[in-house]
């Protein structure tokens, strides 16, 4: 199956990586994925294997243990893992540092980068980002987990939920309220390490999809965290967290169009192989046109996302609205495509053994996590009305 779509934004280094990434997914992920989904966990070894191939370090400079490269190397990795039959869920596990390490790189000191980025890129430590709470998701400024200064420590009390990799993580980059009134100007980021007294994984969520990716509930009860663990200035965590969302949303948009492409490929093959009424299903015009529509939406999402990602790679500021458009466009494409792919596979589309079933389940959260469809539209609307 040919999922390779010409990409004017990449060079030979990306194409070389594509081969490595595809081999990694084919040999180290795809055969084991059903077992990991049943177990609800990805083995830690997978991170080490990915690190050995330089896959965790993509986009990070060699000085901090990275493999170099740019944002399109990360996108290429995602595209190839999905083209080979991987899943968004497995990526949330093995590439989960993609929403943590950039924040530490952007706002942390050299010492903090050495302590919390290098071991992650080497696959020796796992990390998670904890922003969402039982009472605050979209409303990031409304978080209630408080950190009160006591000498050279903060005392942290509160709860977090929906934290990807939170069960396995060695440390959690945690958004806490430090200002008197909390809100945009009262948010700080603390690295809270597993084993710190008062910090517990209070539960693991049973989900619709992303079954191999653990999703934790965390609690902090009088948890003393050294002030040295604060990333960036006190009360200055909101802006870097928001900026970090741009990379996360483009990664999610990439996961969406790449999953959609995989579903187009699987559906095309199924239409060619499955016979009904004495002929391959591919001879039915209504199904051919359904596939055409799936391909059209996928291509629009891919082209738009790549265009915005190219501007992001160039360091352009003020892209929040375009990033939001890319995410919503790709989510909408994926929602349509996974539903159509299951329909094309008939009853088999509902059976676990058939890959489209997993993509259907994994897709649903893409319009919720990393900022919902509605919040993306609010970002777009704000820009439209700015200055009026
Ligand atoms: C599998 C999974 C993994 C996740 N991983 C992480 C993680 O690693 N770290 C982390 O911090 N979080 C994580 N999340 C949490 C995710 O980011 C939140 O679920 C998301 O931000 C939405 O927040 P909420 O669930 O509290 O919904 P709410 O904010 O309560 O929203 C509920 C509904 O109301 C709508 N709504 C809310 N406010 C507005 C508004 N102003 N205008 C219009 N509509 C509005 C929303 O769009 C949504 O439809 C994860 C979630 C899931 C399901």
XYZ file of C-alpha atoms and ligand atoms in Angstrom:
441
model
C 0.000 0.000 0.000
C 1.408 3.354 -0.913
C 0.836 5.978 1.719
C 3.807 7.981 0.514
C 2.438 11.264 -0.694
C 4.853 13.777 -2.266
C 5.981 16.279 0.331
C 7.667 19.474 -0.904
C 8.685 20.453 2.621
C 11.184 17.653 3.194
C 14.651 16.647 1.966
C 16.714 13.447 1.857
C 17.280 13.450 5.625
C 13.516 13.202 6.159
C 13.229 10.448 3.536
C 15.999 8.480 5.218
C 14.265 8.847 8.548
C 11.023 7.642 6.953
C 12.603 4.252 6.257
C 13.912 3.907 9.809
C 10.572 4.969 11.273
C 8.621 2.555 9.111
C 10.928 -0.323 10.036
C 10.646 0.550 13.729
C 6.856 0.542 13.549
C 6.717 -2.653 11.465
C 9.099 -4.629 13.710
C 8.719 -3.135 17.188
C 5.125 -1.904 17.329
C 2.644 -3.508 14.965
C 3.089 -7.172 16.032
C 2.663 -6.305 19.719
C -0.016 -3.618 19.572
C -3.013 -5.900 20.230
C -1.339 -7.261 23.385
C -0.456 -3.785 24.622
C -4.046 -2.666 24.021
C -5.298 -5.581 26.123
C -2.745 -4.836 28.870
C -3.520 -1.107 28.824
C 0.197 -0.302 28.855
C 3.184 0.112 26.566
C 6.430 -1.484 27.812
C 9.112 0.979 28.885
C 11.552 -0.833 26.613
C 9.825 0.646 23.575
C 11.114 4.093 24.562
C 14.664 2.734 24.816
C 14.362 1.080 21.416
C 13.047 4.303 19.883
C 15.834 6.277 21.553
C 18.508 3.937 20.192
C 17.294 4.737 16.687
C 17.395 8.452 17.500
C 13.635 8.764 17.162
C 12.951 10.369 20.551
C 15.577 13.034 19.953
C 14.177 14.334 16.665
C 13.905 18.103 16.693
C 16.285 18.486 19.666
C 19.917 19.637 19.304
C 22.739 17.120 19.878
C 24.019 19.256 22.793
C 21.085 18.048 24.904
C 21.159 14.491 23.597
C 18.901 15.109 20.606
C 19.235 13.825 17.054
C 18.829 17.227 15.422
C 16.347 17.806 12.644
C 13.267 19.971 12.478
C 9.516 19.798 13.000
C 9.052 17.931 9.716
C 11.269 15.110 11.001
C 8.771 14.682 13.828
C 5.869 14.829 11.362
C 7.595 12.288 9.114
C 8.001 9.945 12.083
C 4.287 10.212 12.863
C 3.243 9.731 9.243
C 5.392 6.632 8.853
C 4.387 4.949 12.120
C 0.747 5.307 11.117
C 1.357 4.249 7.505
C 2.924 1.036 8.818
C -0.111 0.170 10.951
C 0.722 1.857 14.261
C -1.789 3.964 16.130
C -2.263 7.371 17.700
C -2.609 5.622 21.061
C 0.821 4.033 20.861
C 2.306 7.367 19.867
C 0.746 9.045 22.861
C 2.802 6.581 24.884
C 6.146 6.442 23.116
C 6.259 10.038 21.863
C 4.481 11.562 24.854
C 7.534 13.638 25.755
C 6.629 15.753 22.713
C 4.329 17.869 24.911
C 6.775 18.079 27.849
C 10.365 18.440 26.650
C 9.728 21.438 24.324
C 8.327 23.339 27.304
C 11.423 22.606 29.395
C 13.643 23.520 26.439
C 11.795 26.826 26.009
C 11.540 27.941 29.636
C 14.051 25.845 31.621
C 17.651 26.508 32.618
C 20.603 24.565 31.158
C 20.766 22.537 34.354
C 17.053 21.667 34.168
C 17.382 20.691 30.523
C 20.302 18.418 31.414
C 18.334 16.854 34.274
C 14.917 16.395 32.652
C 15.333 16.479 28.880
C 18.473 14.421 28.269
C 17.324 11.232 30.095
C 13.949 11.396 28.353
C 15.514 11.640 24.887
C 17.694 8.652 25.849
C 14.561 6.648 26.702
C 15.758 6.279 30.304
C 12.990 8.342 31.887
C 9.329 8.880 31.052
C 7.459 12.107 31.593
C 3.959 13.584 31.502
C 2.320 16.996 31.321
C -0.370 17.660 33.927
C -2.588 20.635 33.236
C -6.161 19.296 33.301
C -8.010 18.909 36.607
C -11.358 17.395 37.539
C -12.806 20.925 37.629
C -10.804 22.657 34.876
C -9.947 21.474 31.370
C -10.536 24.023 28.627
C -10.320 26.790 31.201
C -6.588 26.419 31.855
C -6.462 29.641 33.865
C -9.061 28.168 36.223
C -6.859 25.425 37.665
C -7.135 24.974 41.426
C -3.996 22.968 42.290
C -2.117 25.371 44.531
C 1.577 25.675 45.282
C 2.378 27.775 48.336
C 5.946 28.893 48.929
C 7.587 27.643 52.142
C 11.275 28.536 52.205
C 13.065 26.824 49.342
C 10.074 24.543 48.644
C 6.536 24.806 47.349
C 3.798 22.884 49.127
C 1.463 21.513 46.472
C -2.149 20.448 47.061
C -4.679 19.446 44.424
C -5.659 16.908 41.770
C -5.003 16.355 38.078
C -6.850 14.070 35.710
C -6.640 12.655 32.155
C -2.819 12.706 32.347
C -1.328 10.697 29.471
C 1.582 8.527 30.651
C 0.964 9.674 34.228
C 0.951 6.088 35.521
C 4.416 5.297 34.161
C 6.030 8.756 34.250
C 9.159 9.334 36.345
C 8.272 12.999 36.583
C 5.298 15.171 35.784
C 5.524 18.746 34.555
C 2.624 20.178 36.531
C 0.722 23.445 36.114
C 0.024 24.982 39.522
C -1.572 28.185 40.767
C 1.003 30.309 42.577
C -0.445 33.808 42.324
C -2.993 35.103 44.820
C -5.822 35.101 42.335
C -4.510 32.245 40.132
C -5.577 32.911 36.528
C -3.380 33.816 33.563
C -0.919 35.739 35.683
C -0.729 33.281 38.556
C 0.297 30.034 36.911
C 3.652 28.291 37.338
C 5.169 25.051 36.073
C 6.773 22.584 38.481
C 8.542 19.312 37.804
C 7.193 16.870 40.388
C 9.105 13.621 40.592
C 7.615 10.204 41.243
C 8.336 9.187 44.835
C 8.017 12.702 46.246
C 6.048 12.284 49.499
C 2.452 13.485 49.057
C 2.384 12.758 45.303
C 0.352 9.731 44.256
C -1.117 8.217 41.134
C -4.645 8.013 42.505
C -6.151 6.138 39.567
C -5.937 4.984 35.970
C -8.797 5.739 33.584
C -10.573 3.094 31.518
C -11.072 4.713 28.102
C -12.899 4.310 24.780
C -9.677 4.380 22.762
C -5.909 4.871 23.068
C -6.112 1.640 25.027
C -2.365 1.026 25.235
C -1.706 4.541 26.515
C -2.097 4.889 30.274
C -4.150 7.877 31.457
C -3.768 8.815 35.098
C -5.464 10.665 37.892
C -2.881 12.298 40.153
C -3.172 13.715 43.650
C -0.945 16.082 45.604
C -1.366 16.330 49.346
C 1.102 18.566 51.162
C 3.639 17.587 48.498
C 6.926 19.491 49.029
C 8.629 20.378 45.753
C 11.980 22.218 45.617
C 11.774 25.720 44.176
C 14.610 24.621 41.873
C 12.073 22.392 40.125
C 10.158 25.406 38.830
C 10.447 25.787 35.058
C 10.523 29.488 34.201
C 9.626 32.354 36.486
C 6.982 32.218 39.187
C 3.548 33.168 37.843
C 4.899 33.142 34.273
C 3.845 29.631 33.224
C 0.728 30.473 31.220
C 2.399 31.953 28.141
C 4.922 29.120 27.516
C 2.160 26.567 28.157
C -0.025 28.250 25.522
C 2.855 28.473 23.049
C 3.570 24.788 23.680
C 0.000 23.991 22.635
C 0.825 25.130 19.085
C 3.345 22.325 18.579
C 1.033 19.829 20.280
C -1.902 20.803 18.063
C 0.152 20.520 14.872
C 1.339 17.098 16.022
C -2.279 16.109 16.654
C -3.315 17.433 13.229
C -0.541 15.317 11.702
C -1.729 12.250 13.611
C -5.234 12.920 12.273
C -4.385 13.191 8.576
C -1.878 10.323 8.787
C -4.478 8.048 10.406
C -7.005 9.165 7.796
C -4.538 8.284 5.030
C -4.031 4.839 6.524
C -7.807 4.333 6.591
C -8.064 5.434 2.949
C -5.390 2.874 2.029
C -6.992 0.073 4.039
C -10.405 0.867 2.568
C -9.122 0.964 -1.004
C -7.557 -2.462 -0.555
C -10.710 -3.828 1.030
C -12.868 -2.522 -1.833
C -10.574 -4.270 -4.312
C -10.485 -7.575 -2.456
C -14.049 -7.974 -1.189
C -16.619 -9.300 -3.625
C -20.383 -8.873 -3.444
C -23.053 -9.488 -6.085
C -20.433 -11.171 -8.256
C -17.975 -8.293 -8.482
C -15.392 -6.487 -6.332
C -16.937 -3.796 -4.147
C -14.654 -1.342 -5.938
C -16.994 -1.583 -8.931
C -19.808 0.033 -6.942
C -19.864 3.703 -7.823
C -21.304 4.785 -4.499
C -18.356 3.162 -2.673
C -15.767 4.506 -5.106
C -17.156 7.982 -4.551
C -17.146 7.482 -0.793
C -13.434 6.609 -1.041
C -12.845 9.653 -3.244
C -14.436 11.866 -0.604
C -12.293 10.264 2.112
C -9.163 10.914 0.047
C -10.187 14.505 -0.704
C -10.715 15.422 2.937
C -7.477 13.712 3.953
C -5.479 15.545 1.311
C -6.919 18.951 2.227
C -6.079 18.333 5.905
C -2.550 17.188 5.033
C -1.778 20.058 2.678
C -3.099 22.711 5.050
C -1.368 21.235 8.100
C 1.958 20.989 6.271
C 1.690 24.588 5.104
C 1.062 25.868 8.631
C 3.755 23.551 10.017
C 6.244 24.998 7.538
C 5.537 28.477 8.915
C 5.834 27.114 12.465
C 9.175 25.522 11.587
C 10.372 28.906 10.291
C 9.662 30.378 13.750
C 6.766 32.584 12.666
C 4.813 34.112 15.546
C 1.078 34.658 15.745
C 0.092 31.315 14.254
C -2.390 30.294 16.965
C -5.395 30.801 14.710
C -3.905 28.895 11.742
C -2.812 26.096 14.052
C -6.356 25.905 15.423
C -7.709 25.777 11.844
C -5.278 22.977 10.996
C -6.321 20.954 14.035
C -10.040 21.364 13.399
C -9.665 20.659 9.672
C -7.710 17.476 10.375
C -10.055 16.341 13.169
C -13.069 16.844 10.914
C -11.387 14.897 8.101
C -10.451 12.061 10.438
C -13.929 11.824 11.992
C -15.454 11.484 8.518
C -12.821 9.048 7.265
C -12.828 6.603 10.198
C -16.606 6.416 10.112
C -16.578 5.788 6.346
C -13.774 3.222 6.678
C -15.756 1.175 9.199
C -18.822 1.384 6.940
C -16.814 0.198 3.918
C -15.524 -2.777 5.915
C -19.100 -3.742 6.830
C -19.313 -6.075 9.836
C -15.557 -6.593 9.742
C -15.081 -2.915 10.493
C -16.584 -3.599 13.908
C -14.164 -6.415 14.736
C -11.004 -5.769 16.755
C -8.786 -7.777 14.432
C -9.489 -5.236 11.675
C -7.322 -2.196 12.067
C -9.978 0.367 11.150
C -11.880 -0.498 14.328
C -8.949 0.763 16.430
C -8.599 3.948 14.384
C -12.329 4.602 14.810
C -11.995 4.450 18.608
C -8.684 6.329 18.754
C -10.005 9.155 16.584
C -12.782 10.313 18.877
C -10.567 12.090 21.387
C -8.724 14.163 18.801
C -11.376 16.882 18.890
C -11.234 16.917 22.707
C -7.571 16.614 23.787
C -5.061 19.416 23.280
C -7.942 21.916 23.113
C -11.454 21.027 21.975
C -13.033 21.842 18.606
C -15.023 24.588 20.319
C -11.930 26.119 21.930
C -10.135 26.032 18.547
C -13.084 27.912 17.037
C -12.924 30.446 19.860
C -9.231 31.065 19.098
C -10.097 31.589 15.420
C -13.072 33.836 16.263
C -10.986 35.957 18.649
C -8.545 36.710 15.880
C -11.375 37.548 13.482
C -12.800 40.078 15.934
C -9.434 41.388 17.162
C -9.267 45.170 17.081
C -12.988 45.613 16.314
C -7.242 10.387 26.340
C -6.983 11.750 26.899
C -5.670 12.156 27.115
C -5.420 13.411 27.698
N -4.132 13.753 27.995
C -3.910 14.875 28.733
C -2.595 15.167 29.240
O -1.630 14.434 28.991
N -2.430 16.274 30.018
C -3.473 17.119 30.315
O -3.246 18.102 31.017
N -4.723 16.875 29.836
C -4.964 15.781 29.074
N -6.234 15.496 28.609
C -7.324 16.410 28.952
C -7.858 17.230 27.773
O -6.898 18.184 27.401
C -9.192 17.841 28.246
O -10.125 16.784 28.330
C -9.670 18.922 27.302
O -8.852 20.055 27.391
C -11.110 19.340 27.617
O -11.277 19.647 28.975
P -12.489 18.978 29.796
O -12.464 17.533 29.545
O -12.389 19.462 31.203
O -13.802 19.553 29.131
P -14.486 20.973 29.445
O -13.499 22.061 29.384
O -15.301 20.853 30.679
O -15.459 21.106 28.206
C -16.662 20.337 28.064
C -17.336 20.756 26.760
O -17.668 22.161 26.826
C -17.054 22.841 25.758
N -16.625 24.172 26.228
C -15.891 24.460 27.328
N -15.663 25.777 27.401
C -16.225 26.329 26.304
C -16.319 27.655 25.788
N -15.762 28.699 26.415
N -16.997 27.852 24.635
C -17.573 26.814 23.989
N -17.507 25.520 24.414
C -16.849 25.295 25.553
C -15.854 21.992 25.354
O -15.459 22.260 24.035
C -16.419 20.615 25.534
O -17.194 20.265 24.421
C -6.510 14.278 27.994
C -7.820 13.881 27.733
C -8.065 12.624 27.207
C -9.494 12.208 27.010
